[in-house]
């Protein structure tokens, strides 16, 4: 990842350097033009008008010229420079107090629409795995039985809401879809809604 950023930065620096060199070369070449006219010593004379001649037009032979532009050769397509695509960084949030109180957890994933359509349960299983992976961050309580010397730890499984932004690839700037899931655990069974 760092190599790719370094490589893109080097290309950008090279491009800037080459453009500044080319621009300065253009300025130098324009400033050295010879502004002195070659024929400066030639005296300027008056312009003589040509003699006027009488013009005869035969109106019987006149034809209307069709200036329909659709019959002309098609115009060539203008070449457009390629659009430079920039690599986008994706984020995912973890469990905090606000997230435990119902605020959605934002997750950004790169997955093409075709793959998502062919595997509709992919995101449900992914969210389920995320929920189980966050178990260490869930609230815990300890129940002590001093008479028998037993203490048991209880984990409170909260309901977590997820907002998953789906991107086509690493260069997409806007998500093509936002999926929302709510995950909870009841009696040891994780339920994804």
Short mmCIF file of N, CA and C in Angstrom, two decimals:
data_model
loop_
_atom_site.label_atom_id
_atom_site.label_comp_id
_atom_site.label_asym_id
_atom_site.label_seq_id
_atom_site.Cartn_x
_atom_site.Cartn_y
_atom_site.Cartn_z
N UNK A 1 0.83 -1.18 0.00
CA UNK A 1 0.00 0.00 0.00
C UNK A 1 0.88 1.25 0.00
N UNK A 2 1.91 1.28 0.86
CA UNK A 2 2.80 2.43 0.93
C UNK A 2 3.63 2.56 -0.33
N UNK A 3 4.00 1.43 -0.93
CA UNK A 3 4.77 1.48 -2.18
C UNK A 3 3.92 2.11 -3.28
N UNK A 4 2.64 1.75 -3.31
CA UNK A 4 1.76 2.29 -4.34
C UNK A 4 1.59 3.79 -4.16
N UNK A 5 1.42 4.26 -2.93
CA UNK A 5 1.31 5.69 -2.69
C UNK A 5 2.59 6.41 -3.08
N UNK A 6 3.75 5.82 -2.74
CA UNK A 6 5.03 6.41 -3.08
C UNK A 6 5.20 6.48 -4.59
N UNK A 7 4.81 5.41 -5.28
CA UNK A 7 4.90 5.37 -6.73
C UNK A 7 4.02 6.45 -7.36
N UNK A 8 2.78 6.61 -6.88
CA UNK A 8 1.88 7.64 -7.40
C UNK A 8 2.42 9.04 -7.11
N UNK A 9 3.04 9.22 -5.95
CA UNK A 9 3.60 10.52 -5.59
C UNK A 9 4.79 10.84 -6.50
N UNK A 10 5.65 9.84 -6.79
CA UNK A 10 6.79 10.06 -7.68
C UNK A 10 6.33 10.43 -9.08
N UNK A 11 5.29 9.78 -9.57
CA UNK A 11 4.75 10.08 -10.90
C UNK A 11 4.21 11.51 -10.91
N UNK A 12 3.50 11.91 -9.86
CA UNK A 12 2.98 13.27 -9.78
C UNK A 12 4.09 14.30 -9.76
N UNK A 13 5.17 14.03 -8.99
CA UNK A 13 6.30 14.96 -8.93
C UNK A 13 7.00 15.05 -10.27
N UNK A 14 7.15 13.94 -10.96
CA UNK A 14 7.80 13.92 -12.27
C UNK A 14 6.97 14.73 -13.27
N UNK A 15 5.67 14.55 -13.23
CA UNK A 15 4.78 15.26 -14.15
C UNK A 15 4.87 16.77 -13.90
N UNK A 16 4.88 17.18 -12.65
CA UNK A 16 4.98 18.60 -12.32
C UNK A 16 6.30 19.18 -12.80
N UNK A 17 7.38 18.44 -12.58
CA UNK A 17 8.70 18.89 -13.00
C UNK A 17 8.78 19.03 -14.52
N UNK A 18 8.25 18.05 -15.25
CA UNK A 18 8.31 18.09 -16.71
C UNK A 18 7.44 19.22 -17.26
N UNK A 19 6.28 19.48 -16.64
CA UNK A 19 5.43 20.59 -17.11
C UNK A 19 6.10 21.93 -16.85
N UNK A 20 6.74 22.11 -15.70
CA UNK A 20 7.40 23.38 -15.42
C UNK A 20 8.60 23.58 -16.35
N UNK A 21 9.35 22.53 -16.66
CA UNK A 21 10.46 22.64 -17.59
C UNK A 21 9.96 23.00 -18.98
N UNK A 22 8.90 22.36 -19.43
CA UNK A 22 8.34 22.65 -20.75
C UNK A 22 7.81 24.07 -20.83
N UNK A 23 7.16 24.54 -19.77
CA UNK A 23 6.63 25.90 -19.75
C UNK A 23 7.77 26.92 -19.81
N UNK A 24 8.84 26.69 -19.03
CA UNK A 24 9.96 27.63 -19.05
C UNK A 24 10.66 27.62 -20.42
N UNK A 25 10.75 26.46 -21.05
CA UNK A 25 11.34 26.37 -22.38
C UNK A 25 10.50 27.16 -23.39
N UNK A 26 9.20 27.09 -23.26
CA UNK A 26 8.29 27.83 -24.14
C UNK A 26 8.46 29.34 -23.94
N UNK A 27 8.59 29.78 -22.70
CA UNK A 27 8.79 31.20 -22.42
C UNK A 27 10.11 31.70 -23.02
N UNK A 28 11.17 30.92 -22.89
CA UNK A 28 12.47 31.32 -23.42
C UNK A 28 12.41 31.41 -24.94
N UNK A 29 11.77 30.45 -25.58
CA UNK A 29 11.70 30.47 -27.04
C UNK A 29 10.85 31.63 -27.54
N UNK A 30 9.81 32.00 -26.82
CA UNK A 30 8.96 33.12 -27.24
C UNK A 30 9.65 34.46 -27.03
N UNK A 31 10.49 34.59 -26.03
CA UNK A 31 11.14 35.87 -25.75
C UNK A 31 12.28 36.16 -26.72
N UNK A 32 12.81 35.18 -27.44
CA UNK A 32 13.93 35.37 -28.35
C UNK A 32 13.50 35.56 -29.80
N UNK A 33 12.25 35.86 -30.06
CA UNK A 33 11.81 36.04 -31.45
C UNK A 33 12.33 37.35 -31.99
N UNK A 34 12.63 37.36 -33.27
CA UNK A 34 13.14 38.55 -33.93
C UNK A 34 11.95 39.42 -34.35
N UNK A 35 11.82 40.58 -33.75
CA UNK A 35 10.68 41.44 -34.02
C UNK A 35 10.93 42.42 -35.17
N UNK A 36 12.14 42.45 -35.69
CA UNK A 36 12.48 43.37 -36.77
C UNK A 36 11.99 42.78 -38.09
N UNK A 37 11.29 43.58 -38.87
CA UNK A 37 10.79 43.14 -40.17
C UNK A 37 11.94 43.03 -41.15
N UNK A 38 11.87 42.04 -42.03
CA UNK A 38 12.94 41.85 -43.00
C UNK A 38 12.91 42.94 -44.08
N UNK A 39 11.76 43.35 -44.50
CA UNK A 39 11.62 44.32 -45.58
C UNK A 39 11.34 45.71 -45.02
N UNK A 40 12.04 46.13 -44.02
CA UNK A 40 11.79 47.41 -43.39
C UNK A 40 12.26 48.57 -44.27
N UNK A 41 13.27 48.34 -45.08
CA UNK A 41 13.84 49.41 -45.88
C UNK A 41 13.05 49.68 -47.16
N UNK A 42 12.08 48.86 -47.50
CA UNK A 42 11.30 49.03 -48.73
C UNK A 42 10.25 50.11 -48.48
N UNK A 43 10.19 51.11 -49.33
CA UNK A 43 9.19 52.16 -49.12
C UNK A 43 7.79 51.64 -49.43
N UNK A 44 6.85 52.17 -48.68
CA UNK A 44 5.46 51.77 -48.86
C UNK A 44 4.85 52.63 -49.96
N UNK A 45 4.23 51.97 -50.94
CA UNK A 45 3.63 52.71 -52.05
C UNK A 45 2.10 52.65 -51.92
N UNK A 46 1.45 53.46 -52.70
CA UNK A 46 0.00 53.47 -52.66
C UNK A 46 -0.53 52.23 -53.37
N UNK A 47 -1.68 51.79 -52.88
CA UNK A 47 -2.31 50.63 -53.49
C UNK A 47 -3.18 51.12 -54.63
N UNK A 48 -2.97 50.50 -55.78
CA UNK A 48 -3.74 50.89 -56.95
C UNK A 48 -4.90 49.92 -57.10
N UNK A 49 -6.05 50.47 -57.36
CA UNK A 49 -7.23 49.65 -57.56
C UNK A 49 -7.23 49.11 -58.97
N UNK A 50 -7.68 47.83 -59.10
CA UNK A 50 -7.75 47.29 -60.47
C UNK A 50 -8.87 47.99 -61.25
N UNK A 51 -8.75 47.99 -62.56
CA UNK A 51 -9.80 48.64 -63.36
C UNK A 51 -11.13 47.90 -63.21
N UNK A 52 -12.20 48.66 -63.18
CA UNK A 52 -13.53 48.07 -63.02
C UNK A 52 -13.98 47.49 -64.34
N UNK A 53 -14.54 46.25 -64.23
CA UNK A 53 -15.04 45.60 -65.43
C UNK A 53 -16.52 45.33 -65.24
N UNK A 54 -17.23 45.27 -66.35
CA UNK A 54 -18.65 45.02 -66.31
C UNK A 54 -18.87 43.52 -66.29
N UNK A 55 -19.80 43.06 -65.42
CA UNK A 55 -20.05 41.64 -65.25
C UNK A 55 -21.44 41.31 -65.77
N UNK A 56 -21.49 40.30 -66.68
CA UNK A 56 -22.78 39.86 -67.22
C UNK A 56 -23.12 38.51 -66.62
N UNK A 57 -24.34 38.37 -66.09
CA UNK A 57 -24.78 37.13 -65.45
C UNK A 57 -25.96 36.60 -66.22
N UNK A 58 -25.86 35.30 -66.61
CA UNK A 58 -26.96 34.64 -67.29
C UNK A 58 -27.85 33.99 -66.23
N UNK A 59 -29.04 34.51 -66.01
CA UNK A 59 -29.93 34.01 -64.96
C UNK A 59 -30.59 32.70 -65.34
N UNK A 60 -30.55 32.30 -66.59
CA UNK A 60 -31.15 31.01 -67.00
C UNK A 60 -30.31 29.84 -66.52
N UNK A 61 -29.04 30.03 -66.36
CA UNK A 61 -28.15 28.95 -65.97
C UNK A 61 -27.92 28.88 -64.46
N UNK A 62 -28.51 29.78 -63.71
CA UNK A 62 -28.33 29.77 -62.25
C UNK A 62 -29.02 28.55 -61.64
N UNK A 63 -28.36 27.95 -60.68
CA UNK A 63 -28.94 26.81 -59.95
C UNK A 63 -28.80 27.07 -58.45
N UNK A 64 -29.73 26.51 -57.71
CA UNK A 64 -29.66 26.65 -56.25
C UNK A 64 -28.74 25.55 -55.72
N UNK A 65 -27.79 25.97 -54.97
CA UNK A 65 -26.83 25.02 -54.40
C UNK A 65 -27.35 24.50 -53.07
N UNK A 66 -27.36 23.18 -52.91
CA UNK A 66 -27.83 22.55 -51.68
C UNK A 66 -26.70 22.56 -50.65
N UNK A 67 -26.92 23.23 -49.56
CA UNK A 67 -25.89 23.33 -48.52
C UNK A 67 -26.24 22.46 -47.32
N UNK A 68 -26.83 21.32 -47.59
CA UNK A 68 -27.21 20.42 -46.49
C UNK A 68 -25.95 19.85 -45.85
N UNK A 69 -25.78 20.10 -44.56
CA UNK A 69 -24.56 19.68 -43.87
C UNK A 69 -24.57 18.19 -43.52
N UNK A 70 -25.73 17.54 -43.65
CA UNK A 70 -25.78 16.11 -43.31
C UNK A 70 -25.06 15.26 -44.34
N UNK A 71 -24.85 15.77 -45.54
CA UNK A 71 -24.18 15.00 -46.57
C UNK A 71 -22.67 15.15 -46.51
N UNK A 72 -22.20 16.03 -45.65
CA UNK A 72 -20.76 16.21 -45.51
C UNK A 72 -20.17 15.03 -44.76
N UNK A 73 -18.89 14.91 -44.83
CA UNK A 73 -18.20 13.82 -44.14
C UNK A 73 -18.42 13.96 -42.64
N UNK A 74 -18.59 12.84 -41.94
CA UNK A 74 -18.81 12.93 -40.49
C UNK A 74 -17.57 13.50 -39.79
N UNK A 75 -17.85 14.23 -38.74
CA UNK A 75 -16.76 14.83 -37.99
C UNK A 75 -16.03 13.75 -37.20
N UNK A 76 -14.75 13.96 -37.07
CA UNK A 76 -13.94 13.00 -36.31
C UNK A 76 -14.15 13.24 -34.83
N UNK A 77 -14.09 12.17 -34.09
CA UNK A 77 -14.24 12.28 -32.64
C UNK A 77 -12.99 12.91 -32.05
N UNK A 78 -13.22 13.76 -31.09
CA UNK A 78 -12.12 14.43 -30.42
C UNK A 78 -11.57 13.50 -29.36
N UNK A 79 -10.27 13.34 -29.37
CA UNK A 79 -9.64 12.47 -28.38
C UNK A 79 -9.69 13.14 -27.02
N UNK A 80 -10.14 12.40 -26.03
CA UNK A 80 -10.19 12.92 -24.67
C UNK A 80 -9.09 12.28 -23.85
N UNK A 81 -8.48 13.07 -23.01
CA UNK A 81 -7.44 12.47 -22.17
C UNK A 81 -8.07 11.50 -21.18
N UNK A 82 -7.37 10.43 -20.84
CA UNK A 82 -7.95 9.46 -19.91
C UNK A 82 -8.13 10.09 -18.52
N UNK A 83 -9.20 9.68 -17.86
CA UNK A 83 -9.48 10.20 -16.52
C UNK A 83 -8.60 9.46 -15.54
N UNK A 84 -7.89 10.23 -14.74
CA UNK A 84 -7.01 9.63 -13.75
C UNK A 84 -7.85 9.17 -12.57
N UNK A 85 -7.83 7.89 -12.31
CA UNK A 85 -8.59 7.34 -11.19
C UNK A 85 -7.69 7.31 -9.97
N UNK A 86 -8.25 7.75 -8.85
CA UNK A 86 -7.48 7.80 -7.61
C UNK A 86 -7.94 6.69 -6.68
N UNK A 87 -6.98 6.06 -6.03
CA UNK A 87 -7.26 5.01 -5.07
C UNK A 87 -7.95 5.62 -3.85
N UNK A 88 -9.03 5.00 -3.40
CA UNK A 88 -9.81 5.50 -2.27
C UNK A 88 -9.58 4.61 -1.05
N UNK A 89 -9.39 5.24 0.10
CA UNK A 89 -9.22 4.50 1.35
C UNK A 89 -10.61 4.20 1.93
N UNK A 90 -10.81 3.00 2.40
CA UNK A 90 -12.08 2.59 3.00
C UNK A 90 -11.91 2.51 4.51
N UNK A 91 -13.02 2.72 5.23
CA UNK A 91 -12.97 2.70 6.69
C UNK A 91 -14.00 1.73 7.25
N UNK A 92 -13.80 1.35 8.48
CA UNK A 92 -14.81 0.60 9.23
C UNK A 92 -14.67 1.00 10.69
N UNK A 93 -15.79 1.13 11.34
CA UNK A 93 -15.82 1.58 12.72
C UNK A 93 -15.94 0.38 13.65
N UNK A 94 -15.56 0.61 14.89
CA UNK A 94 -15.69 -0.42 15.91
C UNK A 94 -16.82 -0.10 16.88
N UNK A 95 -16.92 -0.88 17.94
CA UNK A 95 -17.98 -0.71 18.92
C UNK A 95 -17.55 0.34 19.95
N UNK A 96 -18.39 1.35 20.13
CA UNK A 96 -18.20 2.37 21.16
C UNK A 96 -19.50 2.50 21.93
N UNK A 97 -19.53 3.38 22.91
CA UNK A 97 -20.75 3.57 23.70
C UNK A 97 -21.92 4.01 22.84
N UNK A 98 -21.67 4.90 21.88
CA UNK A 98 -22.75 5.35 21.00
C UNK A 98 -23.27 4.20 20.14
N UNK A 99 -22.38 3.35 19.70
CA UNK A 99 -22.79 2.21 18.85
C UNK A 99 -23.60 1.20 19.67
N UNK A 100 -23.27 1.06 20.96
CA UNK A 100 -24.05 0.16 21.82
C UNK A 100 -25.44 0.72 22.11
N UNK A 101 -25.62 2.02 21.93
CA UNK A 101 -26.91 2.67 22.19
C UNK A 101 -27.75 2.82 20.93
N UNK A 102 -27.36 2.18 19.84
CA UNK A 102 -28.21 2.16 18.65
C UNK A 102 -27.69 2.91 17.44
N UNK A 103 -26.63 3.67 17.56
CA UNK A 103 -26.08 4.37 16.40
C UNK A 103 -25.47 3.34 15.45
N UNK A 104 -25.71 3.46 14.14
CA UNK A 104 -25.18 2.45 13.21
C UNK A 104 -23.65 2.49 13.08
N UNK A 105 -23.09 1.32 12.92
CA UNK A 105 -21.65 1.18 12.71
C UNK A 105 -21.40 1.23 11.20
N UNK A 106 -20.57 2.17 10.75
CA UNK A 106 -20.31 2.35 9.32
C UNK A 106 -19.19 1.42 8.88
N UNK A 107 -19.46 0.67 7.82
CA UNK A 107 -18.46 -0.22 7.23
C UNK A 107 -18.48 0.01 5.72
N UNK A 108 -17.30 0.20 5.13
CA UNK A 108 -17.18 0.40 3.68
C UNK A 108 -16.50 -0.83 3.08
N UNK A 109 -17.15 -1.44 2.09
CA UNK A 109 -16.65 -2.68 1.49
C UNK A 109 -16.65 -2.54 -0.02
N UNK A 110 -15.62 -3.13 -0.64
CA UNK A 110 -15.52 -3.17 -2.10
C UNK A 110 -15.99 -4.55 -2.57
N UNK A 111 -17.14 -4.57 -3.23
CA UNK A 111 -17.72 -5.81 -3.72
C UNK A 111 -18.58 -5.45 -4.92
N UNK A 112 -18.33 -6.08 -6.05
CA UNK A 112 -19.07 -5.75 -7.26
C UNK A 112 -20.53 -6.15 -7.13
N UNK A 113 -21.43 -5.46 -7.82
CA UNK A 113 -22.85 -5.80 -7.76
C UNK A 113 -23.13 -7.22 -8.26
N UNK A 114 -22.35 -7.67 -9.23
CA UNK A 114 -22.57 -9.01 -9.78
C UNK A 114 -22.29 -10.08 -8.72
N UNK A 115 -21.19 -9.93 -7.98
CA UNK A 115 -20.86 -10.90 -6.94
C UNK A 115 -21.90 -10.86 -5.84
N UNK A 116 -22.35 -9.67 -5.47
CA UNK A 116 -23.37 -9.54 -4.43
C UNK A 116 -24.69 -10.17 -4.86
N UNK A 117 -25.05 -10.01 -6.14
CA UNK A 117 -26.29 -10.59 -6.65
C UNK A 117 -26.21 -12.12 -6.68
N UNK A 118 -25.03 -12.66 -7.01
CA UNK A 118 -24.87 -14.12 -7.07
C UNK A 118 -24.79 -14.75 -5.69
N UNK A 119 -24.37 -13.98 -4.67
CA UNK A 119 -24.24 -14.49 -3.31
C UNK A 119 -24.96 -13.55 -2.34
N UNK A 120 -26.29 -13.63 -2.26
CA UNK A 120 -27.03 -12.65 -1.45
C UNK A 120 -26.78 -12.78 0.05
N UNK A 121 -26.37 -13.94 0.55
CA UNK A 121 -26.15 -14.11 1.99
C UNK A 121 -24.74 -13.68 2.42
N UNK A 122 -23.93 -13.24 1.50
CA UNK A 122 -22.56 -12.86 1.82
C UNK A 122 -22.52 -11.80 2.91
N UNK A 123 -23.27 -10.74 2.76
CA UNK A 123 -23.21 -9.65 3.72
C UNK A 123 -23.85 -10.03 5.05
N UNK A 124 -24.88 -10.85 5.04
CA UNK A 124 -25.49 -11.30 6.30
C UNK A 124 -24.48 -12.12 7.11
N UNK A 125 -23.77 -13.01 6.44
CA UNK A 125 -22.76 -13.81 7.14
C UNK A 125 -21.58 -12.96 7.59
N UNK A 126 -21.23 -11.97 6.80
CA UNK A 126 -20.14 -11.06 7.17
C UNK A 126 -20.49 -10.27 8.44
N UNK A 127 -21.71 -9.75 8.48
CA UNK A 127 -22.16 -8.98 9.64
C UNK A 127 -22.25 -9.87 10.88
N UNK A 128 -22.67 -11.09 10.69
CA UNK A 128 -22.75 -12.05 11.81
C UNK A 128 -21.34 -12.31 12.37
N UNK A 129 -20.36 -12.49 11.49
CA UNK A 129 -18.98 -12.71 11.93
C UNK A 129 -18.42 -11.48 12.64
N UNK A 130 -18.76 -10.27 12.14
CA UNK A 130 -18.33 -9.05 12.80
C UNK A 130 -18.91 -8.95 14.21
N UNK A 131 -20.18 -9.31 14.35
CA UNK A 131 -20.84 -9.25 15.65
C UNK A 131 -20.16 -10.19 16.65
N UNK A 132 -19.87 -11.40 16.20
CA UNK A 132 -19.21 -12.36 17.09
C UNK A 132 -17.77 -11.93 17.40
N UNK A 133 -17.14 -11.24 16.46
CA UNK A 133 -15.78 -10.75 16.68
C UNK A 133 -15.73 -9.59 17.67
N UNK A 134 -16.83 -8.90 17.85
CA UNK A 134 -16.90 -7.78 18.78
C UNK A 134 -17.30 -8.21 20.19
N UNK A 135 -17.43 -9.49 20.41
CA UNK A 135 -17.90 -10.01 21.71
C UNK A 135 -17.00 -9.54 22.86
N UNK A 136 -15.74 -9.37 22.62
CA UNK A 136 -14.82 -8.93 23.68
C UNK A 136 -15.12 -7.49 24.13
N UNK A 137 -15.81 -6.72 23.31
CA UNK A 137 -16.13 -5.33 23.66
C UNK A 137 -17.52 -5.17 24.28
N UNK A 138 -18.28 -6.26 24.41
CA UNK A 138 -19.62 -6.17 24.97
C UNK A 138 -19.56 -6.03 26.49
N UNK A 139 -20.58 -5.40 27.09
CA UNK A 139 -20.60 -5.23 28.55
C UNK A 139 -20.64 -6.58 29.26
N UNK A 140 -19.92 -6.67 30.39
CA UNK A 140 -19.84 -7.92 31.16
C UNK A 140 -20.22 -7.63 32.61
N UNK A 141 -20.73 -8.66 33.24
CA UNK A 141 -21.02 -8.57 34.68
C UNK A 141 -20.61 -9.89 35.32
N UNK A 142 -20.28 -9.82 36.60
CA UNK A 142 -19.87 -11.02 37.32
C UNK A 142 -20.85 -11.25 38.46
N UNK A 143 -21.37 -12.46 38.50
CA UNK A 143 -22.28 -12.85 39.58
C UNK A 143 -21.50 -13.76 40.52
N UNK A 144 -21.41 -13.37 41.78
CA UNK A 144 -20.65 -14.14 42.78
C UNK A 144 -21.61 -14.90 43.70
N UNK A 145 -21.28 -16.16 43.95
CA UNK A 145 -21.97 -16.96 44.95
C UNK A 145 -20.93 -17.26 46.03
N UNK A 146 -20.93 -16.43 47.10
CA UNK A 146 -19.90 -16.53 48.11
C UNK A 146 -20.04 -17.78 48.95
N UNK A 147 -21.25 -18.28 49.08
CA UNK A 147 -21.46 -19.47 49.91
C UNK A 147 -20.80 -20.69 49.28
N UNK A 148 -20.89 -20.82 47.99
CA UNK A 148 -20.30 -21.97 47.32
C UNK A 148 -18.94 -21.63 46.70
N UNK A 149 -18.56 -20.37 46.71
CA UNK A 149 -17.27 -19.96 46.16
C UNK A 149 -17.24 -19.98 44.63
N UNK A 150 -18.37 -19.70 44.02
CA UNK A 150 -18.46 -19.73 42.55
C UNK A 150 -18.78 -18.32 42.05
N UNK A 151 -18.08 -17.93 41.03
CA UNK A 151 -18.42 -16.67 40.35
C UNK A 151 -18.59 -16.97 38.86
N UNK A 152 -19.62 -16.38 38.30
CA UNK A 152 -19.89 -16.61 36.87
C UNK A 152 -19.90 -15.25 36.16
N UNK A 153 -19.32 -15.26 34.98
CA UNK A 153 -19.28 -14.05 34.16
C UNK A 153 -20.42 -14.10 33.16
N UNK A 154 -21.13 -12.98 33.06
CA UNK A 154 -22.24 -12.89 32.12
C UNK A 154 -21.94 -11.79 31.11
N UNK A 155 -22.19 -12.10 29.86
CA UNK A 155 -21.97 -11.12 28.78
C UNK A 155 -23.33 -10.63 28.32
N UNK A 156 -23.51 -9.34 28.28
CA UNK A 156 -24.75 -8.75 27.75
C UNK A 156 -24.57 -8.55 26.25
N UNK A 157 -25.36 -9.26 25.47
CA UNK A 157 -25.28 -9.15 24.01
C UNK A 157 -26.25 -8.06 23.54
N UNK A 158 -25.73 -6.91 23.15
CA UNK A 158 -26.60 -5.82 22.70
C UNK A 158 -27.03 -6.00 21.25
N UNK A 159 -27.99 -5.20 20.86
CA UNK A 159 -28.38 -5.14 19.45
C UNK A 159 -27.47 -4.11 18.80
N UNK A 160 -26.79 -4.51 17.73
CA UNK A 160 -25.92 -3.58 16.99
C UNK A 160 -26.51 -3.34 15.60
N UNK A 161 -26.47 -2.10 15.18
CA UNK A 161 -26.95 -1.72 13.85
C UNK A 161 -25.74 -1.44 12.96
N UNK A 162 -25.78 -1.95 11.73
CA UNK A 162 -24.69 -1.79 10.77
C UNK A 162 -25.21 -1.07 9.53
N UNK A 163 -24.43 -0.12 9.02
CA UNK A 163 -24.68 0.53 7.73
C UNK A 163 -23.47 0.21 6.86
N UNK A 164 -23.70 -0.61 5.84
CA UNK A 164 -22.60 -1.09 4.98
C UNK A 164 -22.70 -0.40 3.62
N UNK A 165 -21.66 0.38 3.30
CA UNK A 165 -21.59 1.04 2.01
C UNK A 165 -20.85 0.14 1.03
N UNK A 166 -21.50 -0.19 -0.07
CA UNK A 166 -20.94 -1.11 -1.07
C UNK A 166 -20.34 -0.30 -2.23
N UNK A 167 -19.06 -0.56 -2.53
CA UNK A 167 -18.35 0.09 -3.62
C UNK A 167 -17.96 -0.95 -4.67
N UNK A 168 -17.95 -0.52 -5.94
CA UNK A 168 -17.62 -1.44 -7.03
C UNK A 168 -16.17 -1.88 -7.00
N UNK A 169 -15.25 -0.93 -6.75
CA UNK A 169 -13.83 -1.26 -6.72
C UNK A 169 -13.11 -0.26 -5.83
N UNK A 170 -11.79 -0.35 -5.81
CA UNK A 170 -10.98 0.50 -4.92
C UNK A 170 -10.93 1.94 -5.38
N UNK A 171 -11.41 2.24 -6.60
CA UNK A 171 -11.35 3.59 -7.14
C UNK A 171 -12.69 4.31 -7.11
N UNK A 172 -13.76 3.62 -6.75
CA UNK A 172 -15.10 4.23 -6.74
C UNK A 172 -15.20 5.25 -5.61
N UNK A 173 -15.79 6.40 -5.95
CA UNK A 173 -15.92 7.47 -4.96
C UNK A 173 -17.25 7.41 -4.22
N UNK A 174 -18.28 6.89 -4.88
CA UNK A 174 -19.60 6.84 -4.26
C UNK A 174 -20.06 5.38 -4.19
N UNK A 175 -20.76 5.03 -3.11
CA UNK A 175 -21.26 3.65 -3.02
C UNK A 175 -22.43 3.44 -3.98
N UNK A 176 -22.52 2.25 -4.52
CA UNK A 176 -23.65 1.94 -5.38
C UNK A 176 -24.84 1.45 -4.57
N UNK A 177 -24.61 1.07 -3.32
CA UNK A 177 -25.70 0.61 -2.46
C UNK A 177 -25.29 0.75 -1.00
N UNK A 178 -26.28 0.99 -0.14
CA UNK A 178 -26.04 1.01 1.30
C UNK A 178 -26.98 -0.01 1.92
N UNK A 179 -26.41 -1.03 2.55
CA UNK A 179 -27.19 -2.09 3.19
C UNK A 179 -27.23 -1.84 4.68
N UNK A 180 -28.40 -2.05 5.28
CA UNK A 180 -28.56 -1.84 6.72
C UNK A 180 -29.00 -3.15 7.36
N UNK A 181 -28.29 -3.51 8.44
CA UNK A 181 -28.59 -4.73 9.17
C UNK A 181 -28.66 -4.42 10.66
N UNK A 182 -29.46 -5.22 11.35
CA UNK A 182 -29.53 -5.16 12.80
C UNK A 182 -29.23 -6.57 13.31
N UNK A 183 -28.26 -6.68 14.24
CA UNK A 183 -27.81 -8.00 14.71
C UNK A 183 -27.97 -8.05 16.23
N UNK A 184 -28.49 -9.18 16.71
CA UNK A 184 -28.64 -9.40 18.15
C UNK A 184 -28.44 -10.88 18.44
N UNK A 185 -28.28 -11.19 19.70
CA UNK A 185 -28.09 -12.58 20.11
C UNK A 185 -29.14 -12.93 21.17
N UNK A 186 -29.83 -14.04 20.96
CA UNK A 186 -30.82 -14.53 21.93
C UNK A 186 -30.57 -16.01 22.16
N UNK A 187 -30.36 -16.35 23.43
CA UNK A 187 -30.13 -17.75 23.82
C UNK A 187 -28.98 -18.39 23.04
N UNK A 188 -27.93 -17.62 22.77
CA UNK A 188 -26.76 -18.16 22.09
C UNK A 188 -26.91 -18.23 20.57
N UNK A 189 -28.00 -17.76 20.03
CA UNK A 189 -28.24 -17.76 18.58
C UNK A 189 -28.14 -16.33 18.08
N UNK A 190 -27.29 -16.10 17.08
CA UNK A 190 -27.14 -14.75 16.50
C UNK A 190 -28.18 -14.58 15.42
N UNK A 191 -28.97 -13.49 15.55
CA UNK A 191 -30.06 -13.21 14.62
C UNK A 191 -29.70 -11.96 13.84
N UNK A 192 -29.73 -12.07 12.52
CA UNK A 192 -29.44 -10.94 11.61
C UNK A 192 -30.74 -10.54 10.93
N UNK A 193 -31.12 -9.29 11.09
CA UNK A 193 -32.36 -8.80 10.48
C UNK A 193 -32.06 -7.72 9.46
#
